[in-house]
Short mmCIF file of N, CA and C in Angstrom, two decimals:
data_model
loop_
_atom_site.label_atom_id
_atom_site.label_comp_id
_atom_site.label_asym_id
_atom_site.label_seq_id
_atom_site.Cartn_x
_atom_site.Cartn_y
_atom_site.Cartn_z
N MET Y 17 106.20 85.38 117.05
CA MET Y 17 107.30 85.19 116.15
C MET Y 17 107.10 83.92 115.33
N SER Y 18 106.59 82.87 115.94
CA SER Y 18 106.39 81.62 115.20
C SER Y 18 105.32 81.79 114.13
N TYR Y 19 104.36 82.68 114.38
CA TYR Y 19 103.31 82.94 113.38
C TYR Y 19 103.93 83.47 112.09
N ILE Y 20 104.84 84.40 112.19
CA ILE Y 20 105.49 84.98 111.02
C ILE Y 20 106.37 83.95 110.32
N LYS Y 21 107.07 83.15 111.09
CA LYS Y 21 108.00 82.18 110.52
C LYS Y 21 107.30 81.04 109.78
N GLN Y 22 106.00 80.87 110.00
CA GLN Y 22 105.28 79.80 109.31
C GLN Y 22 105.09 80.09 107.82
N PHE Y 23 105.22 81.35 107.41
CA PHE Y 23 105.07 81.73 106.02
C PHE Y 23 106.43 81.62 105.32
N VAL Y 24 106.52 80.76 104.33
CA VAL Y 24 107.78 80.54 103.63
C VAL Y 24 107.71 80.95 102.16
N GLN Y 25 106.51 81.07 101.63
CA GLN Y 25 106.36 81.44 100.22
C GLN Y 25 106.52 82.95 100.07
N PRO Y 26 107.44 83.41 99.18
CA PRO Y 26 107.63 84.85 99.00
C PRO Y 26 106.40 85.51 98.38
N VAL Y 27 106.12 86.72 98.82
CA VAL Y 27 104.98 87.47 98.31
C VAL Y 27 105.39 88.27 97.08
N PHE Y 28 106.58 88.86 97.11
CA PHE Y 28 107.09 89.65 95.99
C PHE Y 28 108.39 89.04 95.47
N SER Y 29 108.59 89.16 94.17
CA SER Y 29 109.89 88.76 93.60
C SER Y 29 110.90 89.86 93.92
N GLU Y 30 112.17 89.58 93.69
CA GLU Y 30 113.22 90.58 93.95
C GLU Y 30 113.02 91.82 93.09
N THR Y 31 112.60 91.65 91.82
CA THR Y 31 112.39 92.82 90.95
C THR Y 31 111.20 93.64 91.41
N GLU Y 32 110.12 92.97 91.85
CA GLU Y 32 108.95 93.69 92.37
C GLU Y 32 109.33 94.46 93.63
N TYR Y 33 110.11 93.83 94.49
CA TYR Y 33 110.56 94.46 95.72
C TYR Y 33 111.37 95.72 95.39
N THR Y 34 112.28 95.62 94.44
CA THR Y 34 113.11 96.75 94.04
C THR Y 34 112.25 97.88 93.47
N GLN Y 35 111.25 97.53 92.65
CA GLN Y 35 110.35 98.53 92.06
C GLN Y 35 109.54 99.24 93.14
N ILE Y 36 109.07 98.51 94.11
CA ILE Y 36 108.29 99.10 95.21
C ILE Y 36 109.14 100.10 95.98
N ILE Y 37 110.37 99.72 96.29
CA ILE Y 37 111.29 100.61 97.01
C ILE Y 37 111.55 101.88 96.21
N GLU Y 38 111.73 101.76 94.90
CA GLU Y 38 111.97 102.92 94.04
C GLU Y 38 110.77 103.86 94.03
N VAL Y 39 109.57 103.30 93.94
CA VAL Y 39 108.35 104.13 93.93
C VAL Y 39 108.21 104.88 95.25
N ILE Y 40 108.47 104.20 96.35
CA ILE Y 40 108.38 104.85 97.67
C ILE Y 40 109.40 105.97 97.76
N ASN Y 41 110.62 105.74 97.32
CA ASN Y 41 111.65 106.77 97.39
C ASN Y 41 111.35 107.95 96.48
N ASP Y 42 110.67 107.73 95.35
CA ASP Y 42 110.29 108.82 94.46
C ASP Y 42 109.22 109.72 95.08
N VAL Y 43 108.34 109.13 95.88
CA VAL Y 43 107.23 109.87 96.47
C VAL Y 43 107.66 110.64 97.72
N LYS Y 44 108.67 110.15 98.41
CA LYS Y 44 109.12 110.79 99.64
C LYS Y 44 109.57 112.22 99.39
N LEU Y 45 109.35 113.08 100.36
CA LEU Y 45 109.79 114.47 100.26
C LEU Y 45 111.31 114.53 100.33
N LYS Y 46 111.87 115.42 99.58
CA LYS Y 46 113.32 115.61 99.58
C LYS Y 46 113.71 116.44 100.79
N ARG Y 47 114.83 116.11 101.40
CA ARG Y 47 115.31 116.88 102.55
C ARG Y 47 115.78 118.24 102.08
N GLY Y 48 115.54 119.24 102.90
CA GLY Y 48 116.00 120.57 102.57
C GLY Y 48 115.30 121.64 103.37
N VAL Y 49 115.71 122.88 103.15
CA VAL Y 49 115.18 124.02 103.89
C VAL Y 49 113.70 124.24 103.57
N VAL Y 50 113.33 124.12 102.31
CA VAL Y 50 111.93 124.35 101.90
C VAL Y 50 111.02 123.31 102.55
N THR Y 51 111.43 122.06 102.53
CA THR Y 51 110.62 121.00 103.15
C THR Y 51 110.47 121.25 104.64
N ASP Y 52 111.55 121.62 105.30
CA ASP Y 52 111.49 121.92 106.74
C ASP Y 52 110.53 123.08 107.03
N LEU Y 53 110.60 124.11 106.20
CA LEU Y 53 109.74 125.28 106.40
C LEU Y 53 108.27 124.90 106.22
N ARG Y 54 107.97 124.16 105.17
CA ARG Y 54 106.58 123.74 104.93
C ARG Y 54 106.08 122.85 106.06
N HIS Y 55 106.94 121.97 106.55
CA HIS Y 55 106.55 121.09 107.65
C HIS Y 55 106.23 121.90 108.89
N ARG Y 56 107.07 122.87 109.22
CA ARG Y 56 106.82 123.71 110.39
C ARG Y 56 105.51 124.48 110.26
N GLN Y 57 105.24 125.02 109.06
CA GLN Y 57 103.99 125.74 108.83
C GLN Y 57 102.79 124.81 109.01
N HIS Y 58 102.91 123.59 108.49
CA HIS Y 58 101.82 122.63 108.60
C HIS Y 58 101.55 122.27 110.07
N VAL Y 59 102.61 122.03 110.82
CA VAL Y 59 102.45 121.70 112.24
C VAL Y 59 101.84 122.88 113.00
N THR Y 60 102.27 124.10 112.69
CA THR Y 60 101.71 125.29 113.33
C THR Y 60 100.22 125.41 113.05
N GLU Y 61 99.81 125.15 111.80
CA GLU Y 61 98.39 125.19 111.44
C GLU Y 61 97.60 124.12 112.19
N LEU Y 62 98.16 122.92 112.31
CA LEU Y 62 97.47 121.85 113.03
C LEU Y 62 97.27 122.20 114.49
N VAL Y 63 98.31 122.74 115.12
CA VAL Y 63 98.22 123.12 116.53
C VAL Y 63 97.18 124.22 116.72
N ALA Y 64 97.18 125.21 115.82
CA ALA Y 64 96.21 126.31 115.92
C ALA Y 64 94.79 125.79 115.75
N SER Y 65 94.58 124.88 114.82
CA SER Y 65 93.21 124.36 114.60
C SER Y 65 92.76 123.53 115.79
N LYS Y 66 93.67 122.78 116.42
CA LYS Y 66 93.29 121.98 117.59
C LYS Y 66 92.98 122.87 118.78
N ASN Y 67 93.69 123.99 118.91
CA ASN Y 67 93.44 124.90 120.03
C ASN Y 67 92.11 125.62 119.89
N SER Y 68 91.64 125.81 118.66
CA SER Y 68 90.39 126.53 118.45
C SER Y 68 89.17 125.62 118.60
N VAL Y 69 89.39 124.31 118.63
CA VAL Y 69 88.30 123.35 118.75
C VAL Y 69 88.23 122.88 120.20
N LYS Y 70 87.02 122.88 120.75
CA LYS Y 70 86.84 122.38 122.12
C LYS Y 70 87.08 120.87 122.11
N GLN Y 71 87.92 120.39 123.05
CA GLN Y 71 88.27 118.98 123.08
C GLN Y 71 87.65 118.26 124.26
N CYS Y 72 87.36 116.99 124.06
CA CYS Y 72 86.79 116.13 125.09
C CYS Y 72 87.82 115.91 126.20
N SER Y 73 87.40 116.05 127.44
CA SER Y 73 88.31 115.87 128.56
C SER Y 73 88.65 114.40 128.79
N ARG Y 74 87.83 113.49 128.27
CA ARG Y 74 88.09 112.06 128.46
C ARG Y 74 88.99 111.48 127.38
N CYS Y 75 88.61 111.70 126.09
CA CYS Y 75 89.33 111.01 125.01
C CYS Y 75 90.10 111.94 124.08
N GLY Y 76 89.90 113.26 124.18
CA GLY Y 76 90.63 114.20 123.35
C GLY Y 76 89.99 114.48 122.00
N SER Y 77 88.87 113.85 121.68
CA SER Y 77 88.17 114.11 120.42
C SER Y 77 87.50 115.48 120.47
N ALA Y 78 87.06 115.96 119.33
CA ALA Y 78 86.39 117.25 119.28
C ALA Y 78 85.01 117.15 119.94
N MET Y 79 84.62 118.21 120.61
CA MET Y 79 83.27 118.29 121.18
C MET Y 79 82.39 119.00 120.17
N VAL Y 80 81.14 118.55 120.05
CA VAL Y 80 80.20 119.16 119.11
C VAL Y 80 78.95 119.61 119.87
N MET Y 81 78.32 120.66 119.33
CA MET Y 81 77.11 121.19 119.95
C MET Y 81 75.94 120.25 119.63
N ARG Y 82 75.24 119.85 120.65
CA ARG Y 82 74.07 118.97 120.49
C ARG Y 82 72.88 119.59 121.22
N GLU Y 83 71.72 119.04 120.93
CA GLU Y 83 70.50 119.55 121.55
C GLU Y 83 69.72 118.39 122.14
N THR Y 84 69.23 118.57 123.37
CA THR Y 84 68.46 117.54 124.04
C THR Y 84 67.14 117.34 123.29
N LYS Y 85 66.80 116.10 122.98
CA LYS Y 85 65.61 115.79 122.19
C LYS Y 85 64.38 115.50 123.04
N ARG Y 86 64.60 115.04 124.27
CA ARG Y 86 63.45 114.68 125.10
C ARG Y 86 63.78 114.89 126.57
N GLY Y 87 62.79 114.72 127.40
CA GLY Y 87 62.98 114.89 128.84
C GLY Y 87 62.74 116.32 129.27
N GLU Y 88 63.02 116.59 130.53
CA GLU Y 88 62.73 117.92 131.09
C GLU Y 88 63.64 119.00 130.53
N ASN Y 89 64.80 118.63 129.97
CA ASN Y 89 65.72 119.59 129.38
C ASN Y 89 65.58 119.70 127.86
N LYS Y 90 64.45 119.25 127.33
CA LYS Y 90 64.23 119.23 125.88
C LYS Y 90 64.48 120.62 125.27
N GLY Y 91 65.28 120.63 124.19
CA GLY Y 91 65.57 121.87 123.50
C GLY Y 91 66.82 122.59 123.98
N LYS Y 92 67.37 122.17 125.11
CA LYS Y 92 68.58 122.82 125.63
C LYS Y 92 69.81 122.27 124.90
N GLN Y 93 70.81 123.14 124.72
CA GLN Y 93 72.03 122.74 124.04
C GLN Y 93 73.10 122.32 125.04
N PHE Y 94 73.96 121.40 124.59
CA PHE Y 94 75.07 120.94 125.42
C PHE Y 94 76.21 120.50 124.50
N TRP Y 95 77.40 120.38 125.08
CA TRP Y 95 78.56 119.86 124.34
C TRP Y 95 78.59 118.36 124.51
N GLY Y 96 78.65 117.63 123.39
CA GLY Y 96 78.77 116.17 123.41
C GLY Y 96 79.99 115.74 122.62
N CYS Y 97 80.60 114.66 123.03
CA CYS Y 97 81.80 114.17 122.36
C CYS Y 97 81.46 113.67 120.95
N SER Y 98 82.31 114.00 119.98
CA SER Y 98 82.08 113.57 118.60
C SER Y 98 82.34 112.08 118.43
N ALA Y 99 82.95 111.43 119.42
CA ALA Y 99 83.21 110.00 119.35
C ALA Y 99 82.05 109.18 119.92
N PHE Y 100 80.92 109.83 120.17
CA PHE Y 100 79.74 109.12 120.67
C PHE Y 100 79.35 108.03 119.68
N PRO Y 101 79.01 106.84 120.07
CA PRO Y 101 78.72 106.36 121.42
C PRO Y 101 79.92 105.76 122.14
N LYS Y 102 81.06 105.71 121.48
CA LYS Y 102 82.26 105.16 122.12
C LYS Y 102 82.62 105.94 123.38
N CYS Y 103 82.55 107.26 123.29
CA CYS Y 103 82.78 108.12 124.44
C CYS Y 103 81.50 108.91 124.69
N ARG Y 104 81.02 108.91 125.90
CA ARG Y 104 79.74 109.56 126.21
C ARG Y 104 79.93 110.81 127.07
N SER Y 105 81.08 111.46 126.91
CA SER Y 105 81.36 112.66 127.69
C SER Y 105 80.42 113.79 127.28
N VAL Y 106 79.90 114.51 128.27
CA VAL Y 106 78.97 115.61 128.05
C VAL Y 106 79.38 116.77 128.94
N GLU Y 107 79.29 117.99 128.39
CA GLU Y 107 79.58 119.19 129.19
C GLU Y 107 78.46 120.19 128.98
N GLU Y 108 78.22 121.01 129.99
CA GLU Y 108 77.20 122.03 129.90
C GLU Y 108 77.59 123.11 128.91
N PHE Y 109 76.62 123.63 128.19
CA PHE Y 109 76.86 124.74 127.28
C PHE Y 109 76.82 126.03 128.05
N ASN Y 110 77.87 126.86 127.94
CA ASN Y 110 77.91 128.13 128.67
C ASN Y 110 77.68 129.27 127.70
#
Protein backbone atom coordinates (compact mmCIF):
# COMPACT_ATOMS: atom_id res chain seq x y z
CA MET A 1 0.00 0.00 0.00
CA SER A 2 2.82 2.42 0.78
CA TYR A 3 4.29 1.74 -2.67
CA ILE A 4 1.14 3.06 -4.35
CA LYS A 5 0.84 6.04 -2.01
CA GLN A 6 4.34 7.24 -2.92
CA PHE A 7 3.06 8.37 -6.34
CA VAL A 8 1.47 11.81 -6.08
CA GLN A 9 1.77 13.15 -9.62
CA PRO A 10 -1.42 12.50 -11.66
CA VAL A 11 -1.00 10.42 -14.81
CA PHE A 12 -4.18 11.59 -16.56
CA SER A 13 -6.02 14.90 -16.41
CA GLU A 14 -9.72 14.88 -15.53
CA THR A 15 -10.69 15.37 -19.21
CA GLU A 16 -8.41 12.51 -20.33
CA TYR A 17 -9.88 10.30 -17.62
CA THR A 18 -13.41 11.13 -18.78
CA GLN A 19 -12.49 10.42 -22.43
CA ILE A 20 -10.97 7.05 -21.52
CA ILE A 21 -14.11 6.05 -19.60
CA GLU A 22 -16.30 7.06 -22.57
CA VAL A 23 -14.20 5.02 -25.03
CA ILE A 24 -14.37 1.96 -22.78
CA ASN A 25 -18.14 2.30 -22.41
CA ASP A 26 -18.56 2.64 -26.20
CA VAL A 27 -16.64 -0.59 -26.82
CA LYS A 28 -18.43 -2.65 -24.17
CA LEU A 29 -21.17 -4.99 -25.36
CA LYS A 30 -24.69 -3.82 -24.73
CA ARG A 31 -26.80 -5.90 -22.37
CA GLY A 32 -29.61 -7.82 -23.97
CA VAL A 33 -30.97 -11.11 -25.26
CA VAL A 34 -28.78 -11.15 -28.39
CA THR A 35 -25.59 -10.57 -26.38
CA ASP A 36 -26.55 -13.32 -23.94
CA LEU A 37 -27.26 -15.74 -26.79
CA ARG A 38 -23.96 -15.01 -28.52
CA HIS A 39 -22.09 -15.39 -25.24
CA ARG A 40 -23.68 -18.77 -24.57
CA GLN A 41 -22.83 -19.96 -28.10
CA HIS A 42 -19.24 -18.80 -27.66
CA VAL A 43 -18.88 -20.60 -24.32
CA THR A 44 -20.41 -23.77 -25.81
CA GLU A 45 -17.89 -23.66 -28.67
CA LEU A 46 -14.99 -23.17 -26.24
CA VAL A 47 -16.08 -26.12 -24.10
CA ALA A 48 -16.50 -28.33 -27.18
CA SER A 49 -13.06 -27.41 -28.52
CA LYS A 50 -11.43 -28.10 -25.14
CA ASN A 51 -13.13 -31.49 -24.90
CA SER A 52 -11.86 -32.51 -28.33
CA VAL A 53 -8.25 -31.67 -27.45
CA LYS A 54 -6.23 -34.05 -25.28
CA GLN A 55 -5.20 -32.18 -22.13
CA CYS A 56 -2.13 -32.50 -19.93
CA SER A 57 -2.89 -34.22 -16.63
CA ARG A 58 -0.39 -31.99 -14.80
CA CYS A 59 -0.99 -28.45 -16.07
CA GLY A 60 -4.10 -28.64 -18.29
CA SER A 61 -2.35 -27.46 -21.47
CA ALA A 62 -2.96 -29.19 -24.78
CA MET A 63 -1.00 -32.35 -25.50
CA VAL A 64 0.72 -32.59 -28.89
CA MET A 65 1.97 -35.58 -30.87
CA ARG A 66 5.76 -35.83 -30.78
CA GLU A 67 8.30 -38.30 -32.06
CA THR A 68 11.34 -39.68 -30.24
CA LYS A 69 14.50 -38.44 -31.99
CA ARG A 70 17.11 -40.69 -30.41
CA GLY A 71 17.64 -43.64 -28.12
CA GLU A 72 16.17 -47.12 -28.26
CA ASN A 73 12.65 -45.73 -28.90
CA LYS A 74 13.77 -43.62 -31.88
CA GLY A 75 10.91 -42.96 -34.30
CA LYS A 76 8.13 -43.87 -31.85
CA GLN A 77 5.34 -41.36 -31.26
CA PHE A 78 4.16 -40.10 -27.88
CA TRP A 79 2.00 -37.35 -26.39
CA GLY A 80 4.02 -34.44 -24.99
CA CYS A 81 2.78 -31.34 -23.21
CA SER A 82 2.62 -28.21 -25.40
CA ALA A 83 3.98 -26.20 -22.45
CA PHE A 84 7.36 -27.96 -22.73
CA PRO A 85 9.91 -27.27 -21.24
CA LYS A 86 7.92 -25.68 -18.41
CA CYS A 87 5.88 -28.87 -18.09
CA ARG A 88 7.53 -32.15 -19.08
CA SER A 89 4.47 -34.40 -18.90
CA VAL A 90 4.57 -37.32 -21.36
CA GLU A 91 1.99 -40.00 -22.15
CA GLU A 92 2.18 -43.10 -24.30
CA PHE A 93 0.57 -42.96 -27.72
CA ASN A 94 -2.21 -45.54 -28.03
